[in-house]
Amino acid sequence: MGENAKGRVKDNACSGVCRATEVLEHIPVLVNEVVSFLEPCFEIGTIVDATVGGGGHSAAICERMVVKGIKGQVVGIDIDPEAIAQAELKLAKFGCEIVDERSEVKGLKKMVLLVHSSYVNIEEIVERLAVKPVAGVLLDLGISAIQLNPKRGFSFDQDGPLDMRFNPDTGPSAREILLKSSVVDLKRWFMVYGDEPFAGRIARRVYQLRRNIRTTRELAEAISSVVPKRRLRHTLARVFQALRIVVNKELENLKLALRAAVRIISPGGRLLVVCYQSGEDRCVKELIRLEKERIKALTAKPIRPSTEEIKVNPRARSARLRVMERR
């Protein structure tokens, strides 16, 4: 997760609701800032990229280690099996191995170890791989270019099955969740996770049509029937985001992962989190407040992408980086 995409693929089967989607090139967000904040940790211990996605950040971290002559190690974790496969290709030149999260694999000398798992399991993974001390943890949240494939059902820009699972092999899909949800559930999700002003009317319409909503296009058309056209694109983005968060239990899992990260990072190590929406950012600010005895914020305000980065990668616009250091 947590990378962004550039490039266009057109889909002509979207009845005016869908548009071209950027899905080709992986571009890690705020990569220079991330590497700069982690660099002081390279000689302390292992760096854990807990949302390795396509491997963009991990590649930049490894490149800096090589340039500095540091024999460091990076552990990349991702719940998406396709992301792990892409990361392996990206990171192969540094020496990379995919390992089983349940195995005790000690003493591996590869520079990069990749684990198909949720970041919720970060503590157990670090213990099993015996890669302590951990000097830095990176969490780059949101969806990646890999998940913008139409068959994954994340995007309203192209038609596909209404799935939205980061790991397609586990848990109920977005369609299954819609079928079991009440109007009250839907309204609350769209309000809380999407900050959607039309949450009520959208919830009623989606609930009314839920048995006939099987694809992203059908969900988008249901929403478009009750929302002003001038507001439609932003509304679609917010509603799809809200449903994705529910499907993957993103905020609940994020809170667990953040607390686990604080426990495994050694004194002087750093925790970096790149957020893309207000719910994620609130979780990080809550962590700083609750763990003030163990961590201190190094960024009084979140770091945002430069104008130049946004021009190259418009999807980076909403990214916010917060950095904490373990006391």
Short mmCIF file of N, CA and C in Angstrom, two decimals, residues 156-259:
data_model
loop_
_atom_site.label_atom_id
_atom_site.label_comp_id
_atom_site.label_asym_id
_atom_site.label_seq_id
_atom_site.Cartn_x
_atom_site.Cartn_y
_atom_site.Cartn_z
N PHE A 156 -13.69 4.10 -8.72
CA PHE A 156 -14.94 4.39 -9.44
C PHE A 156 -14.65 4.78 -10.88
N ASP A 157 -13.39 4.94 -11.24
CA ASP A 157 -13.03 5.36 -12.58
C ASP A 157 -13.15 4.26 -13.62
N GLN A 158 -13.08 3.01 -13.18
CA GLN A 158 -13.20 1.89 -14.12
C GLN A 158 -14.13 0.85 -13.53
N ASP A 159 -14.83 0.15 -14.40
CA ASP A 159 -15.80 -0.83 -13.93
C ASP A 159 -15.09 -2.12 -13.55
N GLY A 160 -15.55 -2.71 -12.45
CA GLY A 160 -15.00 -3.97 -11.99
C GLY A 160 -15.83 -4.50 -10.84
N PRO A 161 -15.54 -5.69 -10.36
CA PRO A 161 -16.28 -6.26 -9.24
C PRO A 161 -16.12 -5.40 -7.99
N LEU A 162 -17.18 -5.30 -7.20
CA LEU A 162 -17.14 -4.46 -6.01
C LEU A 162 -16.47 -5.25 -4.88
N ASP A 163 -15.14 -5.20 -4.86
CA ASP A 163 -14.37 -6.02 -3.92
C ASP A 163 -13.73 -5.16 -2.84
N MET A 164 -12.66 -4.44 -3.18
CA MET A 164 -11.97 -3.49 -2.29
C MET A 164 -11.14 -4.12 -1.18
N ARG A 165 -10.88 -5.41 -1.22
CA ARG A 165 -10.06 -6.03 -0.18
C ARG A 165 -8.58 -5.88 -0.53
N PHE A 166 -7.78 -5.44 0.44
CA PHE A 166 -6.33 -5.39 0.23
C PHE A 166 -5.78 -6.80 0.03
N ASN A 167 -6.32 -7.74 0.78
CA ASN A 167 -5.97 -9.15 0.57
C ASN A 167 -7.21 -9.85 0.01
N PRO A 168 -7.22 -10.13 -1.29
CA PRO A 168 -8.41 -10.70 -1.93
C PRO A 168 -8.81 -12.07 -1.40
N ASP A 169 -7.95 -12.69 -0.62
CA ASP A 169 -8.22 -14.05 -0.15
C ASP A 169 -8.86 -14.11 1.24
N THR A 170 -9.03 -12.97 1.88
CA THR A 170 -9.59 -12.98 3.24
C THR A 170 -10.67 -11.93 3.42
N GLY A 171 -11.65 -12.26 4.27
CA GLY A 171 -12.67 -11.30 4.67
C GLY A 171 -13.73 -11.06 3.62
N PRO A 172 -14.84 -10.43 4.02
CA PRO A 172 -15.92 -10.13 3.09
C PRO A 172 -15.57 -8.99 2.14
N SER A 173 -16.09 -9.07 0.93
CA SER A 173 -15.88 -8.02 -0.06
C SER A 173 -16.81 -6.83 0.24
N ALA A 174 -16.59 -5.74 -0.49
CA ALA A 174 -17.45 -4.56 -0.33
C ALA A 174 -18.90 -4.91 -0.65
N ARG A 175 -19.13 -5.71 -1.67
CA ARG A 175 -20.50 -6.10 -2.02
C ARG A 175 -21.14 -6.89 -0.88
N GLU A 176 -20.42 -7.82 -0.30
CA GLU A 176 -20.97 -8.61 0.80
C GLU A 176 -21.29 -7.75 2.00
N ILE A 177 -20.46 -6.77 2.25
CA ILE A 177 -20.71 -5.86 3.37
C ILE A 177 -21.94 -4.99 3.10
N LEU A 178 -22.08 -4.51 1.87
CA LEU A 178 -23.26 -3.72 1.52
C LEU A 178 -24.55 -4.51 1.75
N LEU A 179 -24.53 -5.77 1.37
CA LEU A 179 -25.74 -6.60 1.50
C LEU A 179 -26.17 -6.77 2.95
N LYS A 180 -25.22 -6.71 3.88
CA LYS A 180 -25.52 -6.94 5.29
C LYS A 180 -25.71 -5.64 6.08
N SER A 181 -25.54 -4.50 5.42
CA SER A 181 -25.53 -3.22 6.13
C SER A 181 -26.91 -2.58 6.19
N SER A 182 -27.14 -1.79 7.22
CA SER A 182 -28.37 -1.02 7.37
C SER A 182 -28.15 0.39 6.84
N VAL A 183 -29.23 1.14 6.69
CA VAL A 183 -29.13 2.54 6.29
C VAL A 183 -28.30 3.31 7.31
N VAL A 184 -28.51 3.02 8.58
CA VAL A 184 -27.77 3.70 9.65
C VAL A 184 -26.28 3.43 9.53
N ASP A 185 -25.92 2.17 9.26
CA ASP A 185 -24.51 1.83 9.07
C ASP A 185 -23.90 2.64 7.93
N LEU A 186 -24.58 2.63 6.80
CA LEU A 186 -24.06 3.30 5.62
C LEU A 186 -23.89 4.80 5.84
N LYS A 187 -24.88 5.42 6.42
CA LYS A 187 -24.81 6.86 6.68
C LYS A 187 -23.64 7.18 7.60
N ARG A 188 -23.49 6.39 8.65
CA ARG A 188 -22.39 6.63 9.61
C ARG A 188 -21.04 6.47 8.93
N TRP A 189 -20.88 5.44 8.12
CA TRP A 189 -19.60 5.22 7.44
C TRP A 189 -19.28 6.37 6.50
N PHE A 190 -20.26 6.80 5.71
CA PHE A 190 -20.01 7.86 4.74
C PHE A 190 -19.70 9.19 5.44
N MET A 191 -20.32 9.40 6.60
CA MET A 191 -20.05 10.63 7.36
C MET A 191 -18.70 10.57 8.07
N VAL A 192 -18.46 9.49 8.80
CA VAL A 192 -17.27 9.40 9.66
C VAL A 192 -16.00 9.15 8.85
N TYR A 193 -16.06 8.24 7.87
CA TYR A 193 -14.87 7.86 7.13
C TYR A 193 -14.70 8.62 5.81
N GLY A 194 -15.75 9.34 5.40
CA GLY A 194 -15.66 10.06 4.15
C GLY A 194 -15.94 11.55 4.25
N ASP A 195 -16.40 11.99 5.44
CA ASP A 195 -16.77 13.41 5.61
C ASP A 195 -17.70 13.86 4.49
N GLU A 196 -18.65 13.00 4.15
CA GLU A 196 -19.51 13.23 3.00
C GLU A 196 -20.78 14.00 3.40
N PRO A 197 -20.99 15.22 2.86
CA PRO A 197 -22.17 16.03 3.22
C PRO A 197 -23.50 15.43 2.75
N PHE A 198 -23.47 14.59 1.71
CA PHE A 198 -24.70 13.96 1.22
C PHE A 198 -24.86 12.54 1.74
N ALA A 199 -24.26 12.26 2.89
CA ALA A 199 -24.22 10.90 3.42
C ALA A 199 -25.61 10.28 3.56
N GLY A 200 -26.58 11.04 4.05
CA GLY A 200 -27.92 10.50 4.28
C GLY A 200 -28.61 10.05 3.02
N ARG A 201 -28.65 10.92 2.03
CA ARG A 201 -29.37 10.57 0.80
C ARG A 201 -28.64 9.46 0.04
N ILE A 202 -27.31 9.46 0.08
CA ILE A 202 -26.56 8.39 -0.58
C ILE A 202 -26.82 7.06 0.11
N ALA A 203 -26.82 7.07 1.44
CA ALA A 203 -27.06 5.84 2.21
C ALA A 203 -28.42 5.25 1.88
N ARG A 204 -29.44 6.10 1.81
CA ARG A 204 -30.79 5.60 1.50
C ARG A 204 -30.85 5.00 0.10
N ARG A 205 -30.20 5.66 -0.86
CA ARG A 205 -30.23 5.17 -2.23
C ARG A 205 -29.45 3.85 -2.37
N VAL A 206 -28.28 3.80 -1.79
CA VAL A 206 -27.46 2.58 -1.87
C VAL A 206 -28.16 1.43 -1.18
N TYR A 207 -28.79 1.70 -0.05
CA TYR A 207 -29.51 0.64 0.67
C TYR A 207 -30.67 0.13 -0.17
N GLN A 208 -31.37 1.05 -0.83
CA GLN A 208 -32.51 0.68 -1.67
C GLN A 208 -32.08 -0.22 -2.83
N LEU A 209 -30.93 0.04 -3.40
CA LEU A 209 -30.47 -0.68 -4.59
C LEU A 209 -29.43 -1.76 -4.29
N ARG A 210 -29.12 -1.98 -3.01
CA ARG A 210 -27.96 -2.78 -2.65
C ARG A 210 -27.93 -4.17 -3.28
N ARG A 211 -29.08 -4.81 -3.46
CA ARG A 211 -29.09 -6.16 -4.01
C ARG A 211 -28.71 -6.18 -5.49
N ASN A 212 -28.83 -5.04 -6.14
CA ASN A 212 -28.49 -4.95 -7.56
C ASN A 212 -27.13 -4.31 -7.81
N ILE A 213 -26.43 -3.95 -6.74
CA ILE A 213 -25.11 -3.32 -6.88
C ILE A 213 -24.04 -4.40 -6.76
N ARG A 214 -23.47 -4.77 -7.89
CA ARG A 214 -22.45 -5.82 -7.92
C ARG A 214 -21.09 -5.31 -8.38
N THR A 215 -21.07 -4.14 -9.02
CA THR A 215 -19.84 -3.63 -9.61
C THR A 215 -19.59 -2.19 -9.16
N THR A 216 -18.38 -1.73 -9.41
CA THR A 216 -18.04 -0.34 -9.07
C THR A 216 -18.87 0.63 -9.90
N ARG A 217 -19.14 0.29 -11.13
CA ARG A 217 -19.95 1.17 -11.97
C ARG A 217 -21.37 1.29 -11.41
N GLU A 218 -21.95 0.17 -10.99
CA GLU A 218 -23.31 0.21 -10.46
C GLU A 218 -23.38 1.01 -9.16
N LEU A 219 -22.36 0.92 -8.31
CA LEU A 219 -22.33 1.74 -7.10
C LEU A 219 -22.20 3.21 -7.47
N ALA A 220 -21.31 3.52 -8.42
CA ALA A 220 -21.12 4.91 -8.83
C ALA A 220 -22.39 5.49 -9.43
N GLU A 221 -23.12 4.69 -10.19
CA GLU A 221 -24.37 5.18 -10.79
C GLU A 221 -25.45 5.39 -9.75
N ALA A 222 -25.49 4.55 -8.73
CA ALA A 222 -26.44 4.75 -7.64
C ALA A 222 -26.17 6.07 -6.93
N ILE A 223 -24.89 6.36 -6.70
CA ILE A 223 -24.52 7.61 -6.02
C ILE A 223 -24.83 8.80 -6.92
N SER A 224 -24.53 8.69 -8.20
CA SER A 224 -24.72 9.80 -9.13
C SER A 224 -26.20 10.18 -9.28
N SER A 225 -27.09 9.26 -8.97
CA SER A 225 -28.52 9.53 -9.13
C SER A 225 -29.07 10.46 -8.05
N VAL A 226 -28.30 10.70 -6.98
CA VAL A 226 -28.82 11.54 -5.88
C VAL A 226 -27.86 12.68 -5.51
N VAL A 227 -26.84 12.89 -6.32
CA VAL A 227 -25.83 13.92 -6.01
C VAL A 227 -25.72 14.88 -7.18
N PRO A 228 -25.64 16.20 -6.94
CA PRO A 228 -25.46 17.15 -8.04
C PRO A 228 -24.22 16.83 -8.87
N LYS A 229 -24.34 16.98 -10.16
CA LYS A 229 -23.27 16.60 -11.07
C LYS A 229 -21.97 17.33 -10.75
N ARG A 230 -22.07 18.61 -10.37
CA ARG A 230 -20.86 19.39 -10.10
C ARG A 230 -20.10 18.88 -8.88
N ARG A 231 -20.79 18.14 -8.02
CA ARG A 231 -20.17 17.62 -6.80
C ARG A 231 -19.81 16.13 -6.90
N LEU A 232 -20.17 15.53 -8.04
CA LEU A 232 -20.16 14.07 -8.12
C LEU A 232 -18.78 13.45 -7.93
N ARG A 233 -17.77 13.97 -8.60
CA ARG A 233 -16.47 13.31 -8.56
C ARG A 233 -15.89 13.28 -7.14
N HIS A 234 -15.98 14.39 -6.44
CA HIS A 234 -15.48 14.42 -5.06
C HIS A 234 -16.31 13.51 -4.16
N THR A 235 -17.61 13.47 -4.39
CA THR A 235 -18.47 12.59 -3.59
C THR A 235 -18.14 11.13 -3.83
N LEU A 236 -17.94 10.75 -5.08
CA LEU A 236 -17.56 9.37 -5.39
C LEU A 236 -16.27 8.99 -4.66
N ALA A 237 -15.30 9.88 -4.69
CA ALA A 237 -14.02 9.60 -4.03
C ALA A 237 -14.22 9.38 -2.54
N ARG A 238 -15.05 10.21 -1.92
CA ARG A 238 -15.26 10.10 -0.46
C ARG A 238 -16.02 8.84 -0.09
N VAL A 239 -17.04 8.50 -0.87
CA VAL A 239 -17.84 7.31 -0.55
C VAL A 239 -17.04 6.03 -0.78
N PHE A 240 -16.31 5.97 -1.88
CA PHE A 240 -15.47 4.80 -2.13
C PHE A 240 -14.39 4.66 -1.06
N GLN A 241 -13.83 5.78 -0.65
CA GLN A 241 -12.83 5.74 0.42
C GLN A 241 -13.44 5.19 1.70
N ALA A 242 -14.62 5.68 2.05
CA ALA A 242 -15.27 5.23 3.28
C ALA A 242 -15.55 3.74 3.26
N LEU A 243 -16.06 3.25 2.14
CA LEU A 243 -16.37 1.82 2.04
C LEU A 243 -15.09 0.98 2.09
N ARG A 244 -14.04 1.46 1.45
CA ARG A 244 -12.75 0.76 1.49
C ARG A 244 -12.21 0.65 2.92
N ILE A 245 -12.35 1.72 3.68
CA ILE A 245 -11.88 1.73 5.07
C ILE A 245 -12.64 0.71 5.90
N VAL A 246 -13.94 0.60 5.65
CA VAL A 246 -14.76 -0.37 6.38
C VAL A 246 -14.36 -1.79 6.00
N VAL A 247 -14.23 -2.05 4.71
CA VAL A 247 -13.92 -3.40 4.23
C VAL A 247 -12.62 -3.92 4.85
N ASN A 248 -11.63 -3.04 4.92
CA ASN A 248 -10.30 -3.47 5.39
C ASN A 248 -10.03 -3.14 6.85
N LYS A 249 -11.04 -2.62 7.55
CA LYS A 249 -10.89 -2.26 8.97
C LYS A 249 -9.64 -1.41 9.17
N GLU A 250 -9.48 -0.44 8.31
CA GLU A 250 -8.21 0.28 8.23
C GLU A 250 -7.86 1.05 9.50
N LEU A 251 -8.82 1.79 10.05
CA LEU A 251 -8.48 2.62 11.20
C LEU A 251 -8.29 1.78 12.46
N GLU A 252 -9.08 0.74 12.62
CA GLU A 252 -8.88 -0.15 13.77
C GLU A 252 -7.50 -0.81 13.68
N ASN A 253 -7.16 -1.28 12.50
CA ASN A 253 -5.86 -1.93 12.32
C ASN A 253 -4.70 -0.95 12.45
N LEU A 254 -4.91 0.27 11.97
CA LEU A 254 -3.86 1.28 12.08
C LEU A 254 -3.52 1.56 13.54
N LYS A 255 -4.54 1.69 14.37
CA LYS A 255 -4.29 1.95 15.79
C LYS A 255 -3.48 0.82 16.43
N LEU A 256 -3.81 -0.41 16.09
CA LEU A 256 -3.07 -1.55 16.62
C LEU A 256 -1.62 -1.54 16.13
N ALA A 257 -1.44 -1.25 14.85
CA ALA A 257 -0.09 -1.25 14.27
C ALA A 257 0.77 -0.14 14.86
N LEU A 258 0.19 1.02 15.08
CA LEU A 258 0.95 2.14 15.64
C LEU A 258 1.46 1.82 17.04
N ARG A 259 0.59 1.26 17.87
CA ARG A 259 1.00 0.91 19.24
C ARG A 259 2.07 -0.18 19.21
#
